[in-house]
Backbone as numpy.savetxt, mean C-alpha at the origin, in Angstrom:
# Nx Ny Nz CAx CAy CAz Cx Cy Cz
-2.83 16.56 21.11 -2.81 14.82 19.87 -2.73 15.48 18.75
-2.39 16.09 18.42 -1.30 16.21 16.75 -0.50 16.97 17.18
-0.17 16.90 17.85 1.48 17.82 17.97 2.83 15.80 17.14
2.23 15.31 18.54 3.01 14.01 18.26 3.61 13.67 17.66
2.12 13.75 16.61 2.15 12.81 15.52 2.91 13.86 14.13
2.69 14.81 14.43 3.82 15.44 13.45 4.85 15.11 14.09
5.55 15.53 15.23 6.91 15.56 15.10 7.09 13.88 14.92
6.26 12.54 14.97 6.42 11.76 14.74 6.80 11.77 13.31
6.10 12.01 11.87 6.51 12.52 10.35 7.23 12.98 10.10
7.92 13.72 11.31 9.33 14.46 11.21 10.47 13.29 11.59
10.22 12.29 11.95 11.20 11.69 11.87 11.41 10.06 11.30
12.86 9.82 10.71 13.23 9.14 10.12 12.79 7.36 10.02
12.91 7.26 11.47 12.24 5.73 12.19 10.49 5.77 11.28
10.02 7.40 10.80 8.65 7.01 10.83 8.55 6.69 9.51
9.27 6.81 8.62 9.46 7.21 7.26 9.94 5.50 7.24
10.98 5.11 7.93 11.48 3.75 7.86 10.75 2.73 8.12
9.80 3.37 8.44 8.63 1.91 9.37 7.98 1.83 8.06
7.83 2.57 7.73 6.39 2.52 5.97 7.03 2.07 5.72
8.49 2.48 4.68 9.37 1.41 3.67 9.24 -0.10 4.42
10.20 -0.20 5.13 10.35 -1.66 6.01 8.79 -2.21 5.86
7.86 -1.39 6.33 6.93 -2.70 6.58 6.61 -2.99 4.52
6.39 -2.17 3.86 6.08 -2.03 2.53 7.07 -3.41 1.77
8.37 -3.03 1.76 9.11 -4.23 1.97 8.83 -5.35 2.10
8.43 -5.88 3.01 7.92 -6.97 4.31 7.50 -7.36 3.32
5.69 -6.82 2.76 4.58 -7.40 2.60 4.73 -7.54 1.02
5.38 -7.03 0.33 6.17 -7.04 -0.60 7.01 -7.93 -0.75
8.23 -8.36 -0.27 8.77 -9.98 -0.10 7.67 -11.24 0.27
6.85 -10.92 1.21 5.83 -11.98 1.44 5.50 -12.77 -0.11
4.68 -11.73 -0.54 4.11 -11.29 -2.04 4.58 -12.41 -2.68
5.61 -12.60 -2.70 7.49 -13.15 -3.81 7.39 -14.15 -2.99
7.60 -15.09 -1.74 7.18 -16.01 -1.04 6.09 -16.79 -1.47
5.18 -15.39 -1.36 3.92 -16.73 -1.77 3.94 -17.56 -3.10
4.39 -16.73 -4.09 4.42 -16.73 -5.59 5.32 -18.06 -5.85
7.02 -17.35 -5.15 7.63 -18.38 -5.42 8.04 -19.69 -4.84
7.94 -19.14 -3.35 8.34 -20.08 -2.23 7.03 -21.04 -1.99
6.02 -20.78 -2.39 4.51 -21.45 -1.78 3.65 -21.71 -3.40
4.22 -21.60 -4.01 3.79 -21.71 -5.58 2.21 -21.05 -6.08
2.10 -20.12 -5.29 1.16 -19.43 -5.65 0.35 -19.03 -6.54
-0.41 -18.85 -7.45 -0.47 -17.67 -8.76 -1.59 -16.75 -8.51
-0.40 -15.28 -8.90 -1.12 -14.28 -8.59 -1.78 -13.90 -10.16
-3.32 -13.42 -9.57 -3.75 -13.06 -10.48 -3.12 -11.95 -10.52
-4.63 -10.51 -12.10 -3.98 -9.37 -12.43 -4.70 -7.91 -11.73
-5.51 -8.66 -10.24 -5.12 -7.69 -9.24 -4.38 -7.96 -8.69
-3.89 -9.03 -8.34 -2.93 -9.44 -6.95 -1.29 -8.65 -7.52
-1.49 -8.41 -9.08 -0.10 -7.62 -9.53 -0.47 -6.06 -9.36
-1.91 -5.28 -9.26 -2.10 -4.12 -8.97 -1.96 -4.04 -8.03
-2.08 -4.68 -6.52 -2.03 -4.44 -5.64 -0.48 -4.73 -5.18
0.21 -5.52 -5.78 1.68 -5.34 -5.37 2.10 -4.28 -5.96
1.60 -3.75 -7.00 2.36 -1.90 -8.07 1.84 -1.03 -5.99
0.31 -1.62 -6.13 0.12 0.06 -4.67 1.63 -0.30 -3.74
1.68 -1.40 -3.23 2.43 -1.57 -2.20 3.94 -0.99 -2.67
4.17 -0.95 -4.08 5.57 -0.93 -4.31 5.84 1.07 -4.29
4.49 1.60 -4.71 3.98 2.72 -4.49 4.42 3.04 -2.91
3.89 2.59 -2.05 3.97 2.73 -0.06 5.25 2.86 0.02
6.18 1.69 -0.67 7.84 1.44 -0.52 8.56 3.06 -0.76
8.20 3.47 -1.61 8.76 4.77 -2.76 8.30 5.60 -1.97
7.00 5.41 -0.87 6.80 6.98 -0.40 7.43 6.72 0.91
7.83 5.84 1.47 8.58 6.12 2.37 10.60 6.61 2.50
10.94 5.82 1.19 11.61 6.21 0.92 12.42 7.30 -0.02
11.28 8.12 -0.12 11.44 9.59 0.07 11.41 10.28 0.88
10.32 9.77 1.78 10.18 10.56 3.22 11.77 10.26 4.41
12.52 9.16 4.03 13.42 9.04 4.16 14.44 9.85 4.28
14.30 10.65 2.77 15.52 11.41 2.34 15.84 12.88 3.23
14.50 13.16 3.47 14.46 14.64 4.66 13.25 14.93 5.36
13.09 13.54 6.31 11.25 14.25 6.80 11.57 15.56 7.80
12.30 16.02 7.53 12.46 17.72 8.86 11.80 18.69 7.12
12.30 18.26 6.26 11.26 19.21 5.14 9.79 18.69 4.56
9.24 20.33 4.68 7.41 19.88 4.55 7.52 19.35 3.39
7.98 19.79 2.20 7.36 19.86 1.42 7.78 17.77 0.75
9.11 17.58 1.32 9.45 16.34 0.85 8.57 15.26 1.50
8.13 15.82 2.95 7.09 15.23 3.63 5.63 15.27 2.48
5.08 15.97 2.07 3.91 15.98 2.05 4.04 15.45 0.44
5.10 15.27 -0.58 5.29 14.88 -1.69 5.17 13.02 -1.19
5.76 12.89 -0.20 6.04 11.36 0.53 4.51 10.86 1.31
3.84 11.55 1.58 2.43 11.39 2.00 1.27 11.41 0.98
1.50 12.80 0.04 0.98 12.21 -0.56 1.21 11.01 -1.95
2.32 10.45 -2.20 2.14 9.54 -2.86 2.13 8.05 -2.06
2.13 8.15 -0.83 1.93 7.21 -0.39 0.31 6.91 0.11
-0.66 7.91 0.17 -2.17 8.15 0.30 -2.22 7.58 -1.07
-1.67 8.36 -1.91 -2.88 7.98 -3.51 -2.21 6.44 -3.59
-1.19 5.66 -3.88 -1.24 4.17 -3.21 -2.00 3.19 -2.53
-2.23 3.99 -1.20 -2.87 3.20 -0.19 -4.15 3.46 -0.75
-4.75 4.20 -1.35 -6.24 4.20 -1.88 -6.64 3.77 -2.84
-5.55 3.46 -3.76 -5.50 2.85 -5.04 -5.50 1.04 -4.65
-4.76 0.58 -3.79 -4.56 -0.51 -3.28 -6.11 -0.67 -2.60
-6.44 0.27 -2.13 -8.02 -0.22 -0.93 -8.69 -0.53 -2.10
-9.32 0.39 -3.20 -10.02 0.07 -4.24 -9.73 -0.61 -4.79
-8.94 -1.40 -5.30 -7.96 -2.76 -6.30 -8.65 -3.80 -4.95
-8.54 -3.50 -4.25 -8.78 -4.92 -2.90 -10.30 -4.95 -3.08
-11.09 -4.24 -2.50 -12.44 -4.17 -3.07 -12.82 -5.06 -3.77
-12.80 -3.96 -5.26 -12.89 -5.08 -6.56 -12.34 -6.51 -6.69
-11.00 -6.73 -5.72 -10.47 -8.38 -5.73 -11.37 -8.95 -5.05
-11.69 -8.51 -3.62 -12.69 -8.87 -2.59 -14.31 -9.24 -3.33
-14.98 -8.30 -3.60 -15.89 -9.03 -4.25 -16.37 -9.64 -5.44
-14.83 -9.73 -6.28 -15.09 -10.86 -6.73 -15.16 -12.26 -6.60
-14.01 -12.43 -5.21 -13.70 -13.94 -5.01 -15.37 -13.92 -3.53
-16.29 -13.13 -3.40 -16.94 -13.16 -2.49 -18.13 -13.74 -3.29
-18.43 -12.52 -4.05 -20.07 -13.04 -5.14 -19.58 -13.04 -6.62
-19.41 -14.94 -6.33 -18.48 -15.06 -7.99 -19.50 -15.12 -8.92
-19.11 -15.15 -10.32 -20.14 -14.84 -11.46 -19.70 -14.92 -13.08
-20.15 -15.41 -13.54 -19.78 -15.15 -15.09 -19.23 -14.56 -15.17
-19.96 -13.20 -15.71 -20.05 -11.76 -16.44 -19.47 -11.00 -15.42
-18.64 -11.42 -14.27 -17.46 -10.27 -13.44 -16.65 -11.69 -13.29
-15.33 -10.98 -14.18 -14.26 -11.61 -14.15 -13.14 -10.11 -14.68
-11.94 -10.98 -14.33 -10.88 -9.62 -14.49 -9.85 -10.22 -15.87
-9.40 -9.49 -16.15 -8.76 -9.42 -17.43 -7.38 -9.96 -17.14
-6.40 -10.99 -18.32 -5.76 -11.63 -18.35 -3.99 -11.26 -18.21
-4.14 -10.27 -19.12 -2.91 -8.92 -18.89 -2.97 -8.23 -18.28
-2.36 -7.97 -17.74 -2.41 -6.44 -17.39 -2.54 -4.92 -17.47
-3.51 -4.25 -17.46 -3.67 -3.05 -18.10 -3.04 -2.02 -17.71
-1.62 -2.08 -17.84 -0.78 -0.77 -17.66 -0.18 0.21 -18.76
-0.58 1.65 -18.91 -0.01 2.27 -19.59 1.30 1.83 -20.75
1.51 2.27 -22.07 2.29 1.91 -22.63 3.46 2.06 -22.42
3.78 3.23 -21.67 5.06 4.03 -21.18 5.17 3.27 -20.06
4.99 2.20 -19.09 5.18 2.16 -17.70 4.09 0.78 -18.00
5.61 -0.52 -18.67 4.63 -1.32 -18.84 5.91 -2.73 -18.15
5.13 -2.64 -16.84 5.94 -3.25 -15.60 6.11 -4.57 -15.54
4.64 -5.20 -16.39 4.70 -6.74 -16.78 5.98 -6.98 -17.57
6.21 -6.38 -18.72 7.37 -6.56 -19.68 8.78 -5.88 -19.25
8.73 -4.75 -17.87 10.10 -5.08 -17.80 10.49 -6.06 -16.20
9.40 -6.41 -15.54 9.50 -6.63 -14.60 8.93 -7.65 -14.26
9.03 -9.20 -15.04 7.86 -10.32 -15.63 7.83 -11.17 -14.32
8.89 -11.42 -13.41 8.98 -12.16 -12.23 7.75 -11.77 -10.77
7.70 -10.58 -11.47 7.01 -9.70 -10.52 5.73 -9.06 -10.93
5.27 -8.72 -12.41 4.41 -8.33 -12.62 3.48 -9.14 -13.42
3.48 -10.07 -13.60 3.34 -11.06 -14.82 1.70 -11.89 -14.03
0.70 -11.68 -14.10 -0.18 -12.48 -13.38 -0.48 -14.00 -14.43
-0.80 -14.79 -13.49 -0.93 -16.22 -14.13 -1.90 -16.76 -13.37
-2.22 -16.13 -12.08 -4.32 -16.56 -11.55 -5.38 -16.19 -12.35
-6.31 -16.75 -10.90 -7.96 -16.42 -11.59 -8.31 -15.74 -10.32
-8.24 -14.50 -10.12 -9.33 -13.10 -9.31 -10.24 -14.14 -9.20
-11.03 -15.07 -9.18 -11.77 -15.55 -8.64 -11.66 -16.92 -7.39
-10.45 -17.11 -7.35 -9.83 -18.48 -6.04 -9.43 -17.43 -5.44
-9.11 -18.16 -4.04 -8.67 -17.84 -2.68 -7.71 -19.06 -2.53
-6.88 -18.92 -1.97 -5.10 -20.00 -2.65 -5.19 -19.71 -1.45
-4.70 -19.07 -0.53 -4.67 -18.66 0.68 -5.40 -17.82 2.00
-5.26 -18.85 3.82 -6.41 -17.75 4.06 -5.52 -17.60 5.52
-5.25 -17.05 6.45 -5.07 -17.00 7.94 -6.27 -17.27 9.09
-6.44 -17.27 10.03 -7.23 -17.88 11.35 -8.75 -17.35 10.25
-8.29 -18.62 8.82 -10.15 -17.68 8.38 -10.10 -16.39 7.59
-9.86 -16.24 7.52 -9.38 -15.00 6.82 -8.12 -14.81 5.43
-8.47 -14.51 4.29 -7.86 -15.12 2.51 -7.17 -13.45 3.05
-6.29 -13.55 1.78 -5.19 -13.02 0.85 -5.61 -11.80 1.24
-6.97 -11.55 0.13 -7.57 -10.52 -0.41 -7.72 -9.68 1.20
-8.83 -10.38 2.17 -9.68 -9.47 3.41 -7.93 -8.55 4.18
-6.92 -9.62 4.65 -6.50 -9.14 4.84 -5.53 -7.94 4.08
-5.66 -7.76 2.61 -5.18 -6.46 2.08 -5.71 -5.39 2.17
-7.80 -5.55 2.39 -7.70 -4.96 2.58 -8.01 -3.82 3.83
-7.88 -5.19 5.09 -7.42 -4.53 6.12 -6.04 -3.71 6.39
-4.79 -3.87 5.21 -3.75 -3.48 5.49 -3.79 -2.03 4.86
-4.12 -2.23 3.89 -4.53 -1.29 2.33 -5.91 0.08 3.55
-6.61 -0.46 4.23 -7.57 0.88 5.02 -6.62 1.05 6.35
-5.36 0.08 7.10 -5.10 0.78 7.93 -3.79 2.02 7.30
-3.16 1.45 6.52 -2.13 2.23 5.26 -2.52 3.77 5.34
-4.25 3.53 4.47 -4.48 4.63 4.20 -4.96 5.74 5.86
-5.61 5.13 6.89 -6.48 5.97 8.06 -4.98 5.93 8.68
-3.53 5.94 8.61 -2.61 6.39 8.98 -1.76 7.19 8.49
-1.95 7.53 7.05 -1.05 8.14 6.01 -2.03 9.67 6.35
-3.43 9.10 5.63 -4.64 10.20 6.02 -4.64 11.34 7.22
-4.38 10.83 8.79 -4.18 11.39 9.73 -2.76 12.12 10.01
-1.13 11.33 9.10 -0.40 12.37 9.04 -0.06 13.00 8.20
-1.03 13.33 6.80 -1.43 14.17 6.00 -2.27 15.95 6.57
-3.02 15.15 7.32 -3.56 16.45 8.47 -3.00 16.89 9.26
-2.27 16.53 9.84 -1.19 16.84 11.08 -0.49 17.73 10.63
0.08 17.66 9.16 0.63 18.56 8.08 0.22 19.89 8.34
-0.79 20.27 7.55 -1.81 21.26 7.41 -2.31 22.14 8.81
-2.35 21.36 9.65 -3.76 21.72 11.06 -2.35 22.38 11.64
-2.47 23.84 11.93 -1.51 23.92 12.87 -2.17 23.18 14.27
-0.57 23.38 14.90 -1.09 22.97 16.49 -0.98 24.09 17.31
-1.39 24.24 18.59 -1.29 25.36 19.34 0.07 24.95 20.55
0.96 25.94 19.81 1.58 25.54 21.56 1.34 25.92 22.73
2.32 24.89 23.77 1.34 24.65 25.16 2.08 25.72 25.66
0.54 26.21 26.87 2.08 27.63 27.79 2.23 27.01 29.21
3.00 26.98 29.38 3.92 26.79 30.67 3.83 27.99 31.45
3.23 27.19 32.72 3.31 28.34 33.70 4.70 28.02 34.28
5.41 26.95 35.04 6.73 27.28 35.02 7.30 26.37 34.68
9.02 26.99 33.97 9.87 27.00 33.01 10.57 25.68 33.81
């Protein structure tokens, strides 16, 4: 069961799928902001940055998927981004599901001084909305709930792919060649 997963991670199509899906999510976020006029909050900006991390991981994996070190770097970055995105999404969901005056998010992103994304790319990383408001839903599921699900799927898949990189797979014996 593990061998096909490892073989899949050695193909460019796996990394292209990661890069393409995260690019599609990022494009959708920008469409929601500029096409539909939805206002992103600080946590939305952090979630976008986690998606960008997944995109970069997919691009790194595309470079040389057969090289173990490249796969491990891409998986580590992807897993880190997925876990951070999942944690931010959980916090965002808590703010929306359990609103309280003392539970607020900040207005300005708290990026490191050496990486002020909100100043470098303000069209993408400048928040203008409130974390407590749910502005969009599909099938009765809010955007943040969808993000929790999406990040959880990314984390599960990337964790499985990381596990199959380090676990030795035994070769099947063939009786008849």
